[in-house]
Structure formats: C-alpha cells, structure tokens
Short mmCIF file of C-alpha atoms in Angstrom, two decimals:
data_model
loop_
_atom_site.label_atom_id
_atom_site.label_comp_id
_atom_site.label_asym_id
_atom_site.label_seq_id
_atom_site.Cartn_x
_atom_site.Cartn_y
_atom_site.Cartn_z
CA UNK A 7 -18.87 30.01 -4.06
CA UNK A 8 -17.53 28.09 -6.89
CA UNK A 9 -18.07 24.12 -6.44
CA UNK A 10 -16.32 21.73 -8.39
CA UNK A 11 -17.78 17.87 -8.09
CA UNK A 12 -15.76 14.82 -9.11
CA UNK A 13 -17.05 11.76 -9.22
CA UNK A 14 -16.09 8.72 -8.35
CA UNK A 15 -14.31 9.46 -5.00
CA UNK A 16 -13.58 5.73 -5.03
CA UNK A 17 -12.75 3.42 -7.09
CA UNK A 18 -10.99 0.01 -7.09
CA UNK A 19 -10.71 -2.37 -10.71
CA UNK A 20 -8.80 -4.85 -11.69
CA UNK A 21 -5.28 -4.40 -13.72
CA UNK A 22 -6.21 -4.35 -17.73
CA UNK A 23 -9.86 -2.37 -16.92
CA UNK A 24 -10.28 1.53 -17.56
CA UNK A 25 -11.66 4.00 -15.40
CA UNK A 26 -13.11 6.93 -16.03
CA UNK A 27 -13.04 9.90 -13.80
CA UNK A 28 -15.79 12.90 -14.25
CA UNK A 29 -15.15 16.28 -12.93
CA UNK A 30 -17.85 18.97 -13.17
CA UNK A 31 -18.20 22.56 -12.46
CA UNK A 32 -21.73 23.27 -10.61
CA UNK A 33 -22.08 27.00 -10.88
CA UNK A 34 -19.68 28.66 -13.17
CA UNK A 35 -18.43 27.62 -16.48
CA UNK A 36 -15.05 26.54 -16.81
CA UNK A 37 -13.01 27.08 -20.16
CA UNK A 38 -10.12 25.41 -18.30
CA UNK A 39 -9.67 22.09 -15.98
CA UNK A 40 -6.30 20.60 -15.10
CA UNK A 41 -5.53 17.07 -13.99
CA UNK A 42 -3.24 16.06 -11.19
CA UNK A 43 -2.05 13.07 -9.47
CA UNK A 44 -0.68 12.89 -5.84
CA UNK A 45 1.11 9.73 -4.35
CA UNK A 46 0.42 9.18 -0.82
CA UNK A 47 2.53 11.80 1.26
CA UNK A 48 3.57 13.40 -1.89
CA UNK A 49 3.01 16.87 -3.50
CA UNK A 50 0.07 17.35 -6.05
CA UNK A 51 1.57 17.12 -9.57
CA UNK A 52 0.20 18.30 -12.90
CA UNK A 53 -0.76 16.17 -15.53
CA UNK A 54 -2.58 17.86 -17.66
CA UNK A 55 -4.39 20.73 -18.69
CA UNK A 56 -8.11 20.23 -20.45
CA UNK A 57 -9.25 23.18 -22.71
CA UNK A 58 -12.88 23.02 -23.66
CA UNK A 59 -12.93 21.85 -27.43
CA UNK A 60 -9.68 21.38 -28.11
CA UNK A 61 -6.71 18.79 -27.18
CA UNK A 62 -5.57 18.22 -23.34
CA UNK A 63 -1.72 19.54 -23.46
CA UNK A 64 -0.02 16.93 -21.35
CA UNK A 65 3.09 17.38 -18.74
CA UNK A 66 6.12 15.80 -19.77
CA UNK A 67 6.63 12.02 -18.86
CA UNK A 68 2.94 12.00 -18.89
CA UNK A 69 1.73 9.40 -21.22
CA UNK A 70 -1.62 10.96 -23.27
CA UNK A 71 -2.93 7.43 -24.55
CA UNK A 72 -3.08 6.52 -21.17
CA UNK A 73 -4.75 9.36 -19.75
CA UNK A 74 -7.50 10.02 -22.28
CA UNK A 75 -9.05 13.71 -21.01
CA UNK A 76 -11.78 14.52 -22.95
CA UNK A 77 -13.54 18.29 -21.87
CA UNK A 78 -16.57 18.53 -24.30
CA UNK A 79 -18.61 21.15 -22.27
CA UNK A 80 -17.88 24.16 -20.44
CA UNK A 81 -18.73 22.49 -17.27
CA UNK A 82 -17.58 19.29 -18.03
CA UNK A 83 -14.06 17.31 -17.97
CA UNK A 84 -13.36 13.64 -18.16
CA UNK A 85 -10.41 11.49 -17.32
CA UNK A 86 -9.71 7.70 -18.23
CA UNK A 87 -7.03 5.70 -16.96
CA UNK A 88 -7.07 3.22 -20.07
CA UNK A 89 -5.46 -0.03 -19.51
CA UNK A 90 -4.71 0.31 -15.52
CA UNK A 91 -2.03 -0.94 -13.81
CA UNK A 92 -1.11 -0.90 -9.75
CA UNK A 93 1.48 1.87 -10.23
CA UNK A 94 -1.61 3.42 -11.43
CA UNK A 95 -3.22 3.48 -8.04
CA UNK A 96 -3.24 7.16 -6.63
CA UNK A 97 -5.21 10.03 -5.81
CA UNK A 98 -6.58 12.41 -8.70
CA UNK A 99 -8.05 15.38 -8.34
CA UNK A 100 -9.46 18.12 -11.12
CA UNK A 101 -9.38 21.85 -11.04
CA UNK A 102 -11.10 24.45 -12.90
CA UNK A 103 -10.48 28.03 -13.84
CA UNK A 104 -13.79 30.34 -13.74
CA UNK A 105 -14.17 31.37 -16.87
CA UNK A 106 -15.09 35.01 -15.85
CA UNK A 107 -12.48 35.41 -12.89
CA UNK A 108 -9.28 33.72 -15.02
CA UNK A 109 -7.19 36.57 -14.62
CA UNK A 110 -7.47 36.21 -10.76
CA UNK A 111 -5.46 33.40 -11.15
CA UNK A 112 -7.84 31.32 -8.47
CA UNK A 113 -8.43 27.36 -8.82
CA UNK A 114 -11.40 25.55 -7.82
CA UNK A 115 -10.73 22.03 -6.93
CA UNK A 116 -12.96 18.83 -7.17
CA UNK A 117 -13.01 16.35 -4.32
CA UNK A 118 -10.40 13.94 -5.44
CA UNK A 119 -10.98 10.38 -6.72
CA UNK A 120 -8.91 7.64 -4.90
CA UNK A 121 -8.38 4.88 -7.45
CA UNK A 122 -6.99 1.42 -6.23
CA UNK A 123 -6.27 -1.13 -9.31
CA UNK A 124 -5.44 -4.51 -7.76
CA UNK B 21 9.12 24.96 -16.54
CA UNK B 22 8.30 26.25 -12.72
CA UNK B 23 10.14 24.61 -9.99
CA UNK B 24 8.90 25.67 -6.23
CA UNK B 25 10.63 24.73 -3.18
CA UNK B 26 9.00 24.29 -0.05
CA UNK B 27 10.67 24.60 3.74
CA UNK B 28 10.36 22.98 6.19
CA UNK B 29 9.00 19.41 5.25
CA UNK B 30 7.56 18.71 8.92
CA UNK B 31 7.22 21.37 11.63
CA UNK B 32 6.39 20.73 15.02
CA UNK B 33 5.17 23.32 17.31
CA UNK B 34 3.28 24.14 20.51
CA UNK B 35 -0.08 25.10 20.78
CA UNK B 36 -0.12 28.84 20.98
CA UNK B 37 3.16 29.31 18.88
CA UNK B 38 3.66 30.36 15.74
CA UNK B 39 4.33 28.60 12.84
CA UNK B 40 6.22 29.68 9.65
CA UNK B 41 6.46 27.74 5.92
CA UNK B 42 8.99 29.22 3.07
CA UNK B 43 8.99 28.55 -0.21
CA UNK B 44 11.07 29.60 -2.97
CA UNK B 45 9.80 29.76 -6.64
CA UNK B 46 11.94 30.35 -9.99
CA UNK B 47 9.81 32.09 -12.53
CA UNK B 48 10.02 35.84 -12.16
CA UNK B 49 7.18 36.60 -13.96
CA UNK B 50 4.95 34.64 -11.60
CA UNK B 51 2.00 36.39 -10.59
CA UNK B 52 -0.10 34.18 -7.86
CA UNK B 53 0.68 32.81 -4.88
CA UNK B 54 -1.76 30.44 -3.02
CA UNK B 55 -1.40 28.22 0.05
CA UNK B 56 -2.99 25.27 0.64
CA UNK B 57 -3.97 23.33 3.82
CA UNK B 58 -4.74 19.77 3.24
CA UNK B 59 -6.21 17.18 5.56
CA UNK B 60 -5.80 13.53 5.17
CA UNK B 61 -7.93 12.13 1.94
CA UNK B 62 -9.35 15.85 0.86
CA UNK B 63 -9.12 18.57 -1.38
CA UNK B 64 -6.42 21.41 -1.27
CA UNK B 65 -8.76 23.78 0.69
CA UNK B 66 -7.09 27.44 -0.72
CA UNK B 67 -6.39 29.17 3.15
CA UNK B 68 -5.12 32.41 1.66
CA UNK B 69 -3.56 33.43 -1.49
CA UNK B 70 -1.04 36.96 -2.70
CA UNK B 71 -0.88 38.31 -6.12
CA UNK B 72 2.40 39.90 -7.41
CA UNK B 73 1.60 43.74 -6.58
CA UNK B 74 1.43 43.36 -3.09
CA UNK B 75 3.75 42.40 -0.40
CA UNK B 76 1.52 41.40 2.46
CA UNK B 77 -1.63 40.16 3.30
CA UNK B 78 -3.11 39.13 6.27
CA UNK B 79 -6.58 37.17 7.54
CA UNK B 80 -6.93 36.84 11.16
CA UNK B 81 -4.35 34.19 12.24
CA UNK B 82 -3.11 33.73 8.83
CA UNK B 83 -0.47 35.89 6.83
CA UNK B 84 1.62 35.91 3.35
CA UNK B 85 4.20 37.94 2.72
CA UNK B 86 5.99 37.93 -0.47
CA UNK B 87 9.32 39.25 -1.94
CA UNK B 88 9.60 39.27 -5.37
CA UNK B 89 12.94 40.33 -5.78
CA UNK B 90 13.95 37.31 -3.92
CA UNK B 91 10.84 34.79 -5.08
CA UNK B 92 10.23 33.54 -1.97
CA UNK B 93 7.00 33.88 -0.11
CA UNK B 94 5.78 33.29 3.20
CA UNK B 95 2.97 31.59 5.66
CA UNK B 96 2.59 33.16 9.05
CA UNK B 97 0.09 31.04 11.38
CA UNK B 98 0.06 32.20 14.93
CA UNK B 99 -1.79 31.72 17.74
CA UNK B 100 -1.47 28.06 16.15
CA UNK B 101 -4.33 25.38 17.48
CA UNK B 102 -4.52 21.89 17.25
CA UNK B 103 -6.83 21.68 14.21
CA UNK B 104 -4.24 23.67 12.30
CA UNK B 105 -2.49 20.16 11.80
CA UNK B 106 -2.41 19.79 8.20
CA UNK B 107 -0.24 19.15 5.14
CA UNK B 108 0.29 22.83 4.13
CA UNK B 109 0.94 23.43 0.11
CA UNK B 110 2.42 26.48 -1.67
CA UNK B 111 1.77 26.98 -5.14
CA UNK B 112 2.81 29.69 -7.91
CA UNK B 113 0.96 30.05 -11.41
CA UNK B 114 3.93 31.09 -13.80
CA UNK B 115 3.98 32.45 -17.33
CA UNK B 116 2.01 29.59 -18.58
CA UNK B 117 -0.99 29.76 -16.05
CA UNK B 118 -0.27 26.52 -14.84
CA UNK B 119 -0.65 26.21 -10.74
CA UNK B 120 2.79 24.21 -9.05
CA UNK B 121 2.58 22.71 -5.97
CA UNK B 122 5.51 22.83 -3.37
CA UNK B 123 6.59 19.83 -1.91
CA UNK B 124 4.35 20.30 0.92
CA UNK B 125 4.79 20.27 5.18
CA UNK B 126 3.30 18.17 7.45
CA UNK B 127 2.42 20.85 10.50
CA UNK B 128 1.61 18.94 13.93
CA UNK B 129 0.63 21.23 16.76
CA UNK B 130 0.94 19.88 20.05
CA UNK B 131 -0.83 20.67 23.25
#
C-alpha cells in the first residue's frame, strides 16, 4: 500500500529556533500534500495544501511566513515552523494524494511529528 | 468553506454492543466520506470510507451509510471489543478537494 514517512516524530527546541518537518511519499508520487495541526484532544485541522512546483495555498488565520512549505519533488514536502513559539507546540501530520488514484478521493497520511518548543 | 459536525463527542458502551457516530456535513457537492480511528499519539488510520453514489457499505463489523439528501453519514461498529477504543474521525472532501475532519469521539468500550 501507499506509505507516507515523516520525519522527525519528535522534536523539542527552544522558543526563537525553526524546525523543519519532512514528509515523503515511499512508493507513489504525490502531486499533492496537505499540512495539518491537531491540539491535544482536538480535531485535525488543515493548514495547508502543498502543490508540487508551485505555492502552498494556506487556510485562513494561517500565517504563511510562519509555516514555510516548500514541495520541490513529487515525493517530497517540507514544513518549517520559523521563529517558534510554545503556542507552537502541537502535533503535525502530512498527507498525500496519489497522483494516479486522485479522483478516489483517498489520503495517505505520514506518522505525525510531535513538536514541543520550550 | 466545509463545516462537518460530529455526534456524539464521547460514547460509552459495553463490550458486545453496538456503537453508532453521526456526522453532518454542509457542502452538497461533497463526494467522499472517510472515517478515521485514531489511537493515542498516531496517525488517522482510514477504517472505511463511502463515495457519493452509494448509500451503504459494509466491512465485517464496520458499516457507513450515507444520505445525501440529508448530508449526514453514518458509522456502525457492532459486535464492539475493547480494542475498538479510539478517537473516531469523520471527514468529507468538498468542492475544493480538501479533506475536513469532524470534531472527533472518544469511544471507550467496557467489559
């Protein structure tokens, strides 16, 4: 089946650092990743979706020089938190769209990376 | 843009019982309907999804119905066991092929 790898799954940094977030698909090729955050006990939310070659189109209230997504492969997607901050601290996870099986509508989701800023 | 609703936030039930999640979605041209059963500190692991031409769709304990008319859809668990205890997730991808989550429900099942 489809695997999608993110890496880290951890990380903790200090307030002020950036931390980037990779998120790869193993076995397909992926024309289209999307980014989203969940709060602990909280519902996954979208923050943005990653085109290959092109500009991330963020979610409203989402702030895009913060999140810097960057997807410069078909099988590759990055996301850094620039300039981190506690409220910052959550759990992000990546998704990706097969390029060949879009129009089933089916996600393929990455591990999740916990980030901690202290 | 989409808004989903999810019922009930928490659900208790017995071992052996059945278990039922609702969630309502706005965009009538939505066209895919997954659900979602999360454990603590994991991935959304995708448990069984619906597509917009079909009402009903069933694997083994596991069942979705959907009415579009309405926009609401459905998960049927029964025969639960205790591993079922989860955070279940609905989501809908809309016009915009964007995937929503609902707000989510915290299933125990108890022995």
């Amino acid at each position: 089946g489809a695997v999608v790898s993110q890496h880290p799954s951890w990380v903790i940094c200090k307030s002020g650092t950036s931390v980037k977030i990779e998120c790869r698909s193993l076995d397909f090729q992926a024309t289209t990743m999307f980014w989203y955050r969940q709060f602990p006990k909280q519902s996954l939310m979208l923050m943005a979706t990653s085109n290959e070659g092109s500009k991330a189109t963020y979610e409203q209230g989402v702030e895009k020089d913060k999140f810097l997504i960057n997807h410069a492969s078909l099988t590759l997607s990055t996301l850094t938190v620039t300039s981190a901050h506690p409220e910052d601290s959550s759990f992000y996870i990546c998704s990706a769209r097969d390029l060949w099986t879009a129009n089933t509508g089916e996600l393929f989701f990455g591990e999740g990376s916990r980030l901690t800023v202290l | 843009g989409e808004n989903v609703e999810q019922h009930p936030s928490t659900l208790s039930v017995q071992e052996g019982d059945s278990a039922v999640i609702k969630c309502t979605y706005s965009d009538s041209a939505s066209n895919y309907f997954p659900w979602y059963k999360q454990e603590l500190g994991k991935r959304p692991q995708l448990i069984i999804d619906i597509r917009s031409n079909v009402g009903e769709k069933k694997d083994q304990r596991i069942a979705v119905t959907l009415n579009k008319t309405a926009k609401h859809f459905s998960l049927h668990i029964t025969e639960t066991q205790p591993e079922d205890s989860a955070v279940y997730f609905c989501a809908v991808t809309g016009t915009a092929s964007k995937l929503t989550f609902g707000t989510g429900t915290r299933l125990q099942v108890t022995l």
